[in-house]
Each structure stands twice: as structure tokens, then as C-alpha cells.
XYZ file of C-alpha atoms in Angstrom:
406
model
C 11.612 7.686 -32.961
C 12.260 6.815 -36.510
C 10.434 7.012 -39.862
C 8.942 3.277 -40.800
C 7.882 2.736 -44.279
C 7.573 -0.981 -43.919
C 4.338 -1.170 -42.297
C 1.347 -0.601 -44.571
C 0.666 3.114 -44.955
C -2.949 4.124 -46.071
C -3.073 5.989 -49.401
C -4.286 9.280 -47.585
C -1.621 9.328 -45.397
C 1.713 10.956 -46.854
C 4.705 8.654 -46.398
C 6.771 11.509 -44.604
C 4.137 11.544 -41.927
C 4.331 7.850 -41.126
C 6.437 7.221 -38.142
C 7.102 4.614 -35.613
C 7.365 5.646 -31.992
C 9.397 3.963 -28.870
C 6.097 5.170 -26.761
C 4.138 2.159 -28.546
C 6.662 -0.481 -28.948
C 5.543 -2.868 -26.198
C 9.036 -3.652 -24.770
C 10.721 -2.744 -21.332
C 12.944 0.490 -21.783
C 15.788 1.891 -19.129
C 14.233 5.370 -18.754
C 11.032 6.796 -17.444
C 8.832 7.729 -20.530
C 6.924 10.462 -19.141
C 10.389 12.205 -18.413
C 12.303 11.296 -21.673
C 10.016 10.160 -24.573
C 7.124 11.844 -24.095
C 8.545 15.407 -23.962
C 10.740 14.495 -27.075
C 7.364 14.040 -28.730
C 6.055 17.181 -27.750
C 9.295 18.776 -29.039
C 9.655 17.115 -32.345
C 6.042 16.162 -33.525
C 3.381 18.349 -34.810
C -0.129 18.112 -33.737
C -1.139 15.050 -35.683
C 1.006 12.263 -37.000
C 0.348 8.675 -38.173
C 2.185 6.281 -36.136
C 2.726 2.963 -37.552
C 2.750 0.974 -34.374
C 0.057 2.628 -32.176
C -2.059 -0.273 -31.758
C -1.091 -3.899 -31.107
C 0.165 -5.882 -34.125
C 1.372 -2.921 -35.673
C -1.680 -1.282 -36.623
C -1.419 2.358 -37.483
C -3.342 5.297 -36.356
C -3.411 8.920 -35.576
C -1.783 10.481 -32.516
C -2.747 13.882 -31.454
C -0.297 15.705 -29.125
C -2.402 18.571 -28.222
C -4.939 18.355 -25.176
C -7.264 20.671 -26.906
C -7.600 18.371 -30.058
C -8.017 15.443 -27.742
C -10.855 17.199 -25.733
C -12.660 18.045 -28.791
C -12.806 14.402 -30.101
C -13.900 13.197 -26.775
C -16.707 15.686 -27.093
C -17.566 14.508 -30.672
C -19.643 11.245 -30.516
C -20.887 11.880 -33.934
C -17.759 11.796 -35.682
C -15.604 9.685 -33.498
C -16.998 6.379 -32.435
C -16.022 4.228 -29.533
C -17.794 0.913 -30.731
C -15.408 -1.985 -30.958
C -12.212 -0.135 -30.420
C -10.327 -2.305 -28.168
C -10.863 -5.142 -30.552
C -11.434 -7.630 -27.752
C -14.719 -9.271 -29.272
C -13.059 -9.029 -32.739
C -10.019 -10.985 -31.381
C -12.088 -14.122 -31.062
C -14.426 -13.529 -33.986
C -17.236 -12.075 -31.996
C -19.036 -8.805 -31.808
C -20.123 -8.317 -28.149
C -19.162 -4.916 -26.738
C -17.194 -3.972 -23.453
C -19.829 -1.842 -21.660
C -20.098 0.833 -21.058
C -16.456 1.464 -22.528
C -17.210 0.406 -26.131
C -20.765 2.318 -26.310
C -21.853 5.361 -28.141
C -24.931 7.679 -27.504
C -27.612 7.408 -26.911
C -27.256 3.878 -25.661
C -24.165 4.861 -23.443
C -26.271 7.066 -21.406
C -28.780 4.478 -20.738
C -26.323 2.067 -19.633
C -24.486 4.970 -17.482
C -27.877 5.696 -15.927
C -28.391 2.116 -14.783
C -24.488 1.992 -13.629
C -23.788 5.462 -12.158
C -25.841 5.217 -8.888
C -23.660 1.919 -7.735
C -20.215 3.753 -8.537
C -21.290 6.917 -6.949
C -18.787 8.651 -4.579
C -20.966 8.017 -1.553
C -20.988 4.149 -2.544
C -17.294 4.099 -3.025
C -16.521 6.100 0.214
C -18.311 3.606 2.086
C -15.514 1.195 0.973
C -12.749 2.876 2.635
C -12.288 0.888 5.827
C -12.095 -2.319 3.490
C -9.478 -0.417 1.508
C -7.675 0.390 4.559
C -7.776 -3.145 5.922
C -6.493 -4.750 2.565
C -3.635 -2.022 2.348
C -2.664 -2.746 5.941
C -2.803 -6.715 5.298
C -0.503 -6.422 2.529
C 1.895 -3.866 3.998
C 2.068 -5.798 7.265
C 3.350 -8.986 5.206
C 6.671 -7.096 4.561
C 7.143 -3.963 6.310
C 9.387 -5.623 9.168
C 11.603 -7.082 6.287
C 12.893 -3.859 5.192
C 12.125 -4.375 1.676
C 9.582 -5.602 -0.895
C 8.951 -6.492 -4.439
C 6.164 -3.739 -4.874
C 4.291 -5.015 -7.703
C 3.974 -8.415 -6.660
C 3.273 -7.874 -3.231
C 1.593 -4.703 -3.437
C 0.400 -2.774 -6.175
C -1.077 -5.975 -8.208
C -2.800 -7.288 -5.315
C -4.388 -4.185 -3.761
C -6.814 -2.959 -6.444
C -7.587 -6.730 -7.502
C -8.722 -7.513 -3.891
C -11.302 -4.965 -4.216
C -12.651 -5.673 -7.570
C -12.710 -9.662 -6.764
C -14.711 -8.656 -3.645
C -17.046 -6.468 -5.630
C -17.597 -9.186 -8.270
C -17.886 -11.796 -5.623
C -14.857 -13.995 -7.329
C -12.242 -16.054 -5.377
C -9.449 -14.212 -4.295
C -7.285 -17.533 -4.318
C -7.278 -17.409 -8.108
C -5.714 -13.848 -8.218
C -2.412 -15.109 -9.756
C -4.636 -16.674 -12.542
C -6.718 -13.895 -13.090
C -3.572 -11.700 -13.592
C -2.012 -14.159 -15.719
C -5.119 -13.716 -18.419
C -5.148 -9.945 -18.012
C -1.602 -9.867 -18.984
C -2.348 -11.725 -21.986
C -4.836 -9.313 -22.854
C -3.379 -5.998 -22.198
C 0.575 -6.238 -22.094
C 1.393 -8.674 -25.176
C 2.163 -7.895 -28.746
C -0.098 -10.029 -30.709
C -3.799 -10.387 -31.501
C -3.057 -14.210 -30.997
C -1.832 -13.771 -27.515
C -5.065 -11.199 -26.770
C -7.224 -13.631 -28.005
C -5.986 -16.489 -25.444
C -6.690 -14.185 -22.789
C -10.016 -12.949 -23.794
C -11.262 -16.757 -24.184
C -10.002 -17.482 -20.834
C -11.748 -14.699 -19.242
C -14.790 -15.192 -21.257
C -15.254 -18.733 -20.392
C -14.815 -18.173 -16.643
C -17.202 -15.042 -16.497
C -19.833 -16.468 -18.416
C -19.609 -19.816 -15.931
C -19.794 -17.275 -13.223
C -22.807 -15.236 -14.536
C -24.673 -18.606 -15.438
C -24.083 -19.653 -11.795
C -25.570 -16.449 -10.322
C -28.737 -16.679 -12.666
C -29.356 -20.328 -10.987
C -28.032 -19.313 -7.502
C -28.087 -15.597 -6.863
C -25.887 -14.109 -4.327
C -25.204 -10.772 -2.418
C -22.825 -9.523 -4.939
C -22.605 -7.197 -7.853
C -22.776 -9.933 -10.724
C -26.508 -10.887 -9.087
C -27.448 -7.109 -9.169
C -26.781 -6.762 -12.988
C -29.557 -9.101 -13.883
C -31.982 -5.947 -12.860
C -30.471 -3.502 -14.887
C -32.617 -2.282 -17.940
C -32.145 -0.229 -21.194
C -35.072 0.710 -23.538
C -37.330 -0.890 -21.250
C -35.883 -4.471 -20.909
C -33.449 -6.220 -19.074
C -29.905 -6.500 -20.026
C -29.155 -9.686 -22.234
C -26.367 -11.910 -21.506
C -23.902 -10.247 -23.946
C -24.342 -7.020 -22.278
C -23.907 -8.329 -18.774
C -20.918 -10.269 -19.802
C -19.527 -7.309 -21.620
C -20.093 -5.214 -18.282
C -18.563 -7.832 -16.411
C -15.441 -8.102 -18.563
C -14.951 -4.391 -18.580
C -14.662 -4.560 -14.631
C -12.458 -7.503 -14.748
C -9.901 -5.942 -16.982
C -10.276 -2.382 -15.778
C -10.272 -3.134 -12.064
C -7.051 -5.761 -12.697
C -5.074 -3.122 -14.394
C -5.129 0.769 -14.395
C -4.828 1.169 -10.812
C -1.887 -1.248 -10.503
C 0.096 0.615 -13.340
C -0.719 4.093 -11.697
C 0.612 2.804 -8.131
C 3.863 1.400 -9.842
C 4.520 4.691 -11.764
C 3.693 6.959 -8.603
C 5.786 4.627 -6.108
C 8.879 4.376 -8.480
C 8.715 8.389 -8.497
C 8.502 8.628 -4.839
C 11.405 6.263 -4.458
C 13.394 8.011 -6.993
C 12.964 11.508 -5.545
C 13.151 11.576 -1.805
C 12.241 14.943 -1.329
C 9.132 14.563 -2.817
C 8.112 11.550 -0.851
C 9.243 13.593 2.347
C 6.871 16.263 1.159
C 3.921 14.212 1.478
C 4.986 12.388 4.671
C 5.419 15.831 6.217
C 2.160 16.969 4.683
C -0.484 14.114 4.330
C -3.100 16.807 3.674
C -1.304 17.010 0.431
C -2.227 13.799 -0.728
C -5.661 14.207 -2.357
C -4.525 16.910 -4.740
C -1.309 14.845 -5.254
C -3.264 12.130 -6.473
C -4.759 14.230 -9.192
C -1.140 15.392 -10.319
C -0.146 11.926 -10.565
C -3.097 11.166 -12.522
C -1.897 14.141 -15.101
C 1.574 13.189 -14.858
C 1.769 9.505 -14.936
C -1.397 8.750 -16.739
C -0.741 5.391 -18.123
C -3.365 4.455 -20.838
C -3.613 5.231 -24.300
C -7.188 4.255 -25.879
C -8.865 4.933 -29.196
C -11.715 6.584 -31.095
C -12.713 5.413 -34.696
C -13.300 7.993 -37.442
C -16.997 7.547 -38.703
C -16.389 9.770 -41.526
C -14.074 11.640 -43.600
C -12.792 14.850 -42.241
C -9.824 16.962 -41.782
C -7.777 18.105 -38.948
C -4.727 20.488 -39.074
C -4.720 20.211 -42.919
C -4.404 16.150 -42.670
C -7.351 14.033 -44.375
C -8.916 11.586 -41.771
C -10.804 8.539 -43.244
C -13.530 6.499 -41.956
C -12.010 3.591 -40.060
C -8.972 5.343 -39.058
C -7.888 4.958 -35.577
C -7.144 7.937 -33.489
C -5.444 7.604 -30.127
C -6.642 9.307 -27.093
C -3.304 9.140 -25.251
C -3.427 10.310 -21.749
C 0.179 10.212 -21.102
C 0.982 12.385 -23.770
C -1.884 14.757 -22.924
C -0.804 15.057 -19.702
C 2.468 16.330 -20.662
C 1.317 18.896 -23.288
C 3.283 22.219 -22.863
C 0.624 24.188 -24.558
C -1.895 23.393 -21.868
C 0.126 23.002 -18.825
C 2.617 25.264 -17.286
C 5.808 23.607 -16.822
C 4.106 19.946 -17.355
C 7.336 17.976 -16.200
C 7.222 19.773 -12.812
C 5.297 17.626 -10.397
C 3.229 19.902 -8.287
C 1.071 18.683 -5.501
C -0.996 21.867 -5.370
C -1.554 21.990 -9.155
C -5.297 22.187 -10.069
C -5.467 21.937 -13.606
C -7.867 19.365 -15.046
C -6.834 16.113 -16.793
C -8.358 13.673 -18.917
C -6.954 10.506 -17.241
C -10.058 9.400 -15.846
C -11.690 10.291 -19.042
C -13.677 13.389 -20.373
C -17.233 14.497 -20.730
C -19.926 11.964 -21.042
C -17.208 9.356 -21.146
C -15.691 9.813 -17.559
C -14.466 6.652 -16.069
C -17.237 4.464 -14.558
C -14.803 3.598 -11.592
C -13.012 6.818 -11.205
C -14.191 7.499 -7.666
C -12.914 4.021 -6.518
C -9.574 4.605 -8.333
C -9.076 8.160 -6.632
C -10.038 6.342 -3.158
C -7.541 3.580 -4.033
C -4.473 5.467 -4.615
C -5.231 7.905 -1.679
C -5.605 4.998 0.454
C -2.444 3.162 -0.774
C -0.452 6.407 -0.147
C -1.699 7.157 3.211
C -1.182 3.576 4.598
C 2.168 3.140 2.801
C 3.518 6.459 4.020
C 2.412 5.877 7.515
C 3.501 2.211 7.902
C 6.682 2.131 5.908
C 10.012 4.357 6.717
C 11.335 6.559 3.920
C 11.886 4.130 1.051
C 14.220 3.987 -2.063
C 14.942 1.716 -4.930
C 16.567 -1.472 -3.473
C 20.242 -1.399 -3.891
C 21.315 -2.753 -7.254
C 18.065 -3.096 -8.824
C 17.605 -1.081 -12.197
C 14.067 -0.106 -12.855
C 12.443 -0.876 -16.297
C 9.512 0.912 -17.851
C 7.210 -0.691 -20.031
C 5.945 1.084 -23.172
C 2.811 0.468 -25.116
C -1.085 1.170 -24.556
C -0.428 0.945 -20.921
C 2.761 2.511 -19.560
C 3.787 0.847 -16.220
C 6.376 -0.502 -14.247
C 6.588 -4.268 -14.297
C 8.857 -4.869 -11.345
C 10.476 -2.495 -8.906
C 11.936 -3.526 -5.593
C 11.932 -1.121 -2.642
C 13.855 -1.114 0.502
C 13.796 1.228 3.726
C 16.065 1.244 7.054
């Protein structure tokens, strides 16, 4: 990490509090950031620091390092807003919201009232057989070969199959959809993000118009019946929700899978522990969510306030960094140790009213992937000669990892 005074620093930010962090550089680094960069952040930074590169295009914002402060902000919908935090619509000069992700109370509760029944645990559990079938099909494609390109052949495709099935979108366009998603979530400039947003918007609006004219037995067609304030959702709301499912379903679980399987390949004793005790997988997934949380999202300060002696002004971005929170040594006992029986809470799937809409599906996807992979594939390791690289940015992930087994 280094002090960076070249970027614009707001007048209320002390110059000696402005810092550039490798964690948000949006590049590939050779070491696991959860094991090196994040512990260094906890060891060297105070509870609040202005980070000049915390958002894409080198927009600065506040990084909080303590779980208790992050939880307090997640509970405070009055002083910290989510509205427009991702700048997806703004990147193309529009003002629609990603629903429910970018909405605040009281509208947020009404959107969730319509959405929660469809994503309830029982509904998601009914998808278990489909998940197992999808996982088995992918694994069968490489298990006899003795090696695989894990991201390309499994972790990218597995969760996306499920989301495309849900939305009734064509599986054969998966490669194109993935490219759009990468432009939106894994680039360094707003121009690249805008390009991806426009492509996704054009495609989803075309699909929504088609379902209005020709309703089908799929999720998009069901959204037309959702209500808020006694009226049906309008076209911007329907699109905003489809956009949320599209980018969320195509990325977060993929990132988690890459992080988890890279860890298991690097630490064969931990892999062996799960193989010998598959009953530990459910709790292990929760520990993986804590230890390898990939996503940093944001709140926007709605008014002037003070935190730990530092003035925060309206419009300031405040990071909700789940990777940093999940390694907080003041909150977790020995956070660097991966314990498959740890029962402490995490915020990797949200907190309070903003719990992730797809959290039950995400858990089930990770549990199923681990169960099927460990059952069908012998003990695996990083392929000989392959060097793992880790992408650091607002979504920590492993862009590529090659596995092999005997």
C-alpha cells in the first residue's frame, strides 16, 4: 500500500489519510489477497481510511475495517443510501435502479415482499436435483482426463446454467453473456462498464418485450404480476430486477467457487478433511463465505456525520467490503484459520434487511458443487507448472486455475 496524493482528495479528507490500496487495483497479483493483503490492512490501518482507488475509474471512498462499524452502517438506511451505488445506469446516462439491490426503505421492503416467496428456501431446495444434474454433466466432461481448466470448464458454467434456466435464456449464448458480465464487473474504466451495460440492457429489454407479447413459463413472465404501491411494476423496474439477476447470477458464485477450490487444491489436508467428513460441507460453506468473501459494495452518505473522529460528507462512498470484514481480528478469533466447525456470523450474503435475495440458492450451489466434485474427482491439486493469479478489485476472484489429479 502507498500514500497517493495524485488523485483528487476532497477538502474534508486529511491528506495523510488518503491511501491507495493494492486490494482495489483491479489487476492480477501472485499471492492470495485474503492471506496477505487483507491481514496487512488490519495490521496497519485504523478503523476508517480514505482509499483513492476504492471504486472503479479511481473514485475514492471510505474503507471501514471493523465488522461492528460495517454492521452499524448496514442497519442505518437513513444516513446511508444504496440508491444508484453501482453506477450502472449512470454509466449510460440513465437513472433506473438495480432492483432490489439499489433500493432503500420503504420501497425496498415492498420489492422484497414480492420477490422473497420465489427465492424462499423451500423453492430453492426444489432445484437440488437440477443442480446435481448440471454439476455432474460438467464434471463428466473432464473427470477421466485427469485435469481441468476449473474456471472455464466448471465454475463459470455451473451457476450460469442455473440462472439462464431460471430466466429462460438460451444456454448456447453463455460465452457472450460472460463477456458482457466481465465488461461490467471486472474492468477498470467506466467506458468499458458502459459498453457491457448497454449490451445487457438491449438484450434483456428485447427478452422482456418478447415475454409481454408471448408469455412463457419462466421467471421473466412472472415478474409482470409483481406489485408495488398497489400497481404493477413498470418496465424500468422489471428490467432493473432482471439486470440484478443477470449480473449477480453470473458472477458471485463463480468467484466463490474459484476461491474455494484453489484453497482446497493448495491445502490437501483440508480437502481430505471434507472428503472424509462430507457432513461438514454445509458449515464449511459458511466458513468459506466468511474467509473468501469476494465482494466490496458501497453505501453513499446521505448527510454530514462523523465516525471515529473523521468527517463524512454527503455523497461520500463508504465501502462495505466483505473480504475485509470477514478477516476482522477484533470480531473473529484467529480469522486466518479456516475452521469447518466455526459458527460465527458473516455478512458475505448481506446483513439486516439487505440480505442477498439469492442467498439460499448460492448456498445450495456451493454445497452441491463441493459434494459432487469431491465425490467424482480424486484428490486434486494445482496442475504442475501452473501459477495461480488472484484478481484484486471490487470482486476478488481467481481468473484461471488448472487442476489435476491421478
